[in-house]
PDB file of C-alpha atoms in Angstrom:
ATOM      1  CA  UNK A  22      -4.824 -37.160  -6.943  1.00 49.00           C
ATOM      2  CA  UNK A  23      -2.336 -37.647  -4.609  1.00 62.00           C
ATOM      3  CA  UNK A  24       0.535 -35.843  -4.609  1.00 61.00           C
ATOM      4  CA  UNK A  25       2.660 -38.341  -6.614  1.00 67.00           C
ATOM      5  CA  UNK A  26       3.243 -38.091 -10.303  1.00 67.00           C
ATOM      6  CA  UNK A  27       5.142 -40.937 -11.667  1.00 73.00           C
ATOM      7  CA  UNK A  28       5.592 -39.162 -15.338  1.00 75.00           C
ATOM      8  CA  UNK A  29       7.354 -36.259 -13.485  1.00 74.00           C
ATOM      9  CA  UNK A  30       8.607 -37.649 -10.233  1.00 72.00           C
ATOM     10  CA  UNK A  31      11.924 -35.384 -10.506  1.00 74.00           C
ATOM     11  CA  UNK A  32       9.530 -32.178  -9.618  1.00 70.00           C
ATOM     12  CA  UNK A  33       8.297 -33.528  -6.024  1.00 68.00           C
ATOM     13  CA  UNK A  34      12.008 -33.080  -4.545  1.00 71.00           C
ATOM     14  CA  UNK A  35      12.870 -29.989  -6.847  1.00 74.00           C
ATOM     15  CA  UNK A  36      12.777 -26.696  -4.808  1.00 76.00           C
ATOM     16  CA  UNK A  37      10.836 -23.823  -5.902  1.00 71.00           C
ATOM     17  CA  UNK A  38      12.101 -20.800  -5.837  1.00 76.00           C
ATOM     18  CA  UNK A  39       9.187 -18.809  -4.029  1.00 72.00           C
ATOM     19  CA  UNK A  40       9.409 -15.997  -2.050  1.00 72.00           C
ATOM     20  CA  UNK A  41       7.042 -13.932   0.293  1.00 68.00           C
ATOM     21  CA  UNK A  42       6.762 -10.330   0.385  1.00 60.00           C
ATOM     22  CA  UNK A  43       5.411  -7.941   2.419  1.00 57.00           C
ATOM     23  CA  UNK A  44       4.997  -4.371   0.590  1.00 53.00           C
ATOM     24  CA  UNK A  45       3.186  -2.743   4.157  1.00 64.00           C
ATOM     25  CA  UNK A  46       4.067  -3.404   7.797  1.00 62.00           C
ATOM     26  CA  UNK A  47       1.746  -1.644  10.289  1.00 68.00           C
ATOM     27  CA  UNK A  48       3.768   0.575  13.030  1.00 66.00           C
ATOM     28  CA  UNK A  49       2.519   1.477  16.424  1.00 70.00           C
ATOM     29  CA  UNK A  50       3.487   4.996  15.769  1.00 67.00           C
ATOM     30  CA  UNK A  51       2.193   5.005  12.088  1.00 66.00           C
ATOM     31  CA  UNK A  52       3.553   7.720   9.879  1.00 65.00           C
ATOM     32  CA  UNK A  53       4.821   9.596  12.987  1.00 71.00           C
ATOM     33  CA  UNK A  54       7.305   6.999  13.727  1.00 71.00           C
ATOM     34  CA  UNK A  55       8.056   5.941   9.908  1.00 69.00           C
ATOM     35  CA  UNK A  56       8.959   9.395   8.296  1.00 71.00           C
ATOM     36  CA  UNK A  57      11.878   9.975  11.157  1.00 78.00           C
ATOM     37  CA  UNK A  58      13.066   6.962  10.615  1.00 78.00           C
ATOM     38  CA  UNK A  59      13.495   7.461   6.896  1.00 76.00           C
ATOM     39  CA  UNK A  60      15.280  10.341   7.500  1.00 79.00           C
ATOM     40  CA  UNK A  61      17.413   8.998  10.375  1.00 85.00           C
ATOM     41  CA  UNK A  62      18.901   5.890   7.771  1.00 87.00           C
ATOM     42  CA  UNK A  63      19.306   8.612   4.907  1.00 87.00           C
ATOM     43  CA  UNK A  64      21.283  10.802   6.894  1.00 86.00           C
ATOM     44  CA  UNK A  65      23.551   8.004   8.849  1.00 89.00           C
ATOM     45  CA  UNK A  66      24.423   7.069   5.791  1.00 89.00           C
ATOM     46  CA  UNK A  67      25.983  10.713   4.577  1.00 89.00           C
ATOM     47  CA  UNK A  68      27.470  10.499   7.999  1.00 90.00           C
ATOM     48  CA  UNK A  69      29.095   7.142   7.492  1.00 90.00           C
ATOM     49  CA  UNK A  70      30.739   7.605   4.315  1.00 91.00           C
ATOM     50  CA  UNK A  71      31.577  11.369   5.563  1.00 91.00           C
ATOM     51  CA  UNK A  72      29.516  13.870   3.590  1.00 90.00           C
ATOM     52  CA  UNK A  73      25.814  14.337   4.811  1.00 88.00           C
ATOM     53  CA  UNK A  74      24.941  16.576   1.662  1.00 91.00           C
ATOM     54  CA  UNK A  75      25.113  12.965   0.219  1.00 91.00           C
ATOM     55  CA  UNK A  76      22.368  11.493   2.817  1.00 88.00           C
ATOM     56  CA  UNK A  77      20.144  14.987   2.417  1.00 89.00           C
ATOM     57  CA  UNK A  78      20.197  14.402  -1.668  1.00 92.00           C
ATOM     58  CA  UNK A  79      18.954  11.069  -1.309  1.00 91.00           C
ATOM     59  CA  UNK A  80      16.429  12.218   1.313  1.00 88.00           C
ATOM     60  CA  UNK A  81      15.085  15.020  -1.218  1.00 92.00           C
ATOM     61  CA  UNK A  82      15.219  12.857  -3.737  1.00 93.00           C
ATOM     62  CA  UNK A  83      12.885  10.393  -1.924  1.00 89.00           C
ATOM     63  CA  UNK A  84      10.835  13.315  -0.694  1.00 89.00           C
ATOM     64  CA  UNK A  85      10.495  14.575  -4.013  1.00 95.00           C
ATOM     65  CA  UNK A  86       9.268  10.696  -5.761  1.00 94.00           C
ATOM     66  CA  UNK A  87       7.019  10.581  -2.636  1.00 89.00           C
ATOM     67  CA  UNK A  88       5.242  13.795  -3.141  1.00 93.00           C
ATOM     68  CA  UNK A  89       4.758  13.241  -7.359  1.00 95.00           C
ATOM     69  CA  UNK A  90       3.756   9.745  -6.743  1.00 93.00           C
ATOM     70  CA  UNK A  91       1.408  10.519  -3.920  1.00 91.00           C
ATOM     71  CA  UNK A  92      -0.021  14.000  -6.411  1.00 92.00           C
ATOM     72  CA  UNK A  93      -0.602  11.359  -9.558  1.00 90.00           C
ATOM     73  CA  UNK A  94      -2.258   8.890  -7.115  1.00 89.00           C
ATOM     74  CA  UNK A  95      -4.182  11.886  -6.026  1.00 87.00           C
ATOM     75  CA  UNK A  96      -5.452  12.921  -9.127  1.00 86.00           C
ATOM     76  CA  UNK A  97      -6.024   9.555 -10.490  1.00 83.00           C
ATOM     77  CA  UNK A  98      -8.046   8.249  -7.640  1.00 81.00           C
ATOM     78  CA  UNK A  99     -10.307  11.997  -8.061  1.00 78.00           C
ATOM     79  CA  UNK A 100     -11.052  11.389 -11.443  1.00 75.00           C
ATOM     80  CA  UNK A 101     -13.046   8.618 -10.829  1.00 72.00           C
ATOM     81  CA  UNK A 102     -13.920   4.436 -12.743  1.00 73.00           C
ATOM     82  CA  UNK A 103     -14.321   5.173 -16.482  1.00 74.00           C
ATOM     83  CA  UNK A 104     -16.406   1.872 -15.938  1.00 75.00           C
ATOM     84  CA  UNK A 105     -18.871   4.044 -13.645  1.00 73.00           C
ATOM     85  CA  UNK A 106     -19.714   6.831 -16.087  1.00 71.00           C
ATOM     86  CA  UNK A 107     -22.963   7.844 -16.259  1.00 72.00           C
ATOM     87  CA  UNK A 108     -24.253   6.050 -12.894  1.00 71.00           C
ATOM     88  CA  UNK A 109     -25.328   8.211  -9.924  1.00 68.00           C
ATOM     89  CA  UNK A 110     -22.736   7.532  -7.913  1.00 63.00           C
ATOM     90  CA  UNK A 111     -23.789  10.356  -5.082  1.00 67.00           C
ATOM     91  CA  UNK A 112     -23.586   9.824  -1.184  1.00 63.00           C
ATOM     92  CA  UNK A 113     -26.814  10.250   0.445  1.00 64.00           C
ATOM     93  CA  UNK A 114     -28.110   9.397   4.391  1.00 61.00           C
ATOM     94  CA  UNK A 115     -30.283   6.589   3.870  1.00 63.00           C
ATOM     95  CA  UNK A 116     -31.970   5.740   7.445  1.00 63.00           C
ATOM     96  CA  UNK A 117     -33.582   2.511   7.112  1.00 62.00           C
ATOM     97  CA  UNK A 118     -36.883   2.183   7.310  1.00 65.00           C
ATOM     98  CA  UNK A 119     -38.766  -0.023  10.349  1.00 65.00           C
ATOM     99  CA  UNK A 120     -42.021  -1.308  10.364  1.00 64.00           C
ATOM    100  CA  UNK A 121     -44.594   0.451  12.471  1.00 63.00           C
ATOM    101  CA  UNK A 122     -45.683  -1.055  15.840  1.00 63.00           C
ATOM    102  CA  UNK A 123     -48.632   0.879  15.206  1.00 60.00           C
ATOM    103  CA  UNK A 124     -49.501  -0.697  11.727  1.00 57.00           C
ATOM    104  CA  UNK A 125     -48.470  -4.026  13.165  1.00 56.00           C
ATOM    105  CA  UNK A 126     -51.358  -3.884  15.551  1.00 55.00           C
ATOM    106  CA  UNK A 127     -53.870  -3.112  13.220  1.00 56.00           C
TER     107      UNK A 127
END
């Protein structure tokens, strides 16, 4: 295995059409910094084709996705694995547990 396939040699100089996509960048200012700048692009844009009711519609309607996608998530993630029914799946402190110097001398 080398690389080199002389049955399909037209693939090694064919292109393929891959791309790379990044669904989260991190921010220095996290959510702070993100949310204002949502709503700074949403409203330029009512501003630059001259009605910002338009740019405040799309902002609520953004708002409005964000809030029932983030509620379903919410409620989803809440109702737990159906695959981890019926395990005990409660948090508990466990401290671990050292040997004794005091046995270890005996």
């Amino acid at each position: 295995m080398n690389g080199k396939s002389e049955a399909r040699a037209e693939l090694v100089e064919a292109r393929l059409p891959l791309t790379a996509c990044l669904s989260v960048l991190p921010a220095r200012g996290g959510e702070a910094l993100l949310r204002p700048i949502g709503a700074g692009l949403v409203y330029m844009l009512g501003v630059m084709v001259g009605n910002r009711r338009q740019g405040w519609a799309i902002y609520a309607a953004m708002l409005i996705l964000f809030l029932v996608v983030t509620s379903g998530m919410y409620f989803a993630e809440g109702s737990g694995n159906p695959n981890f029914r019926g395990i005990n799946q409660t948090a508990r402190s466990v401290a671990p547990t050292w040997p004794s110097l005091a046995s270890a001398a005996t």
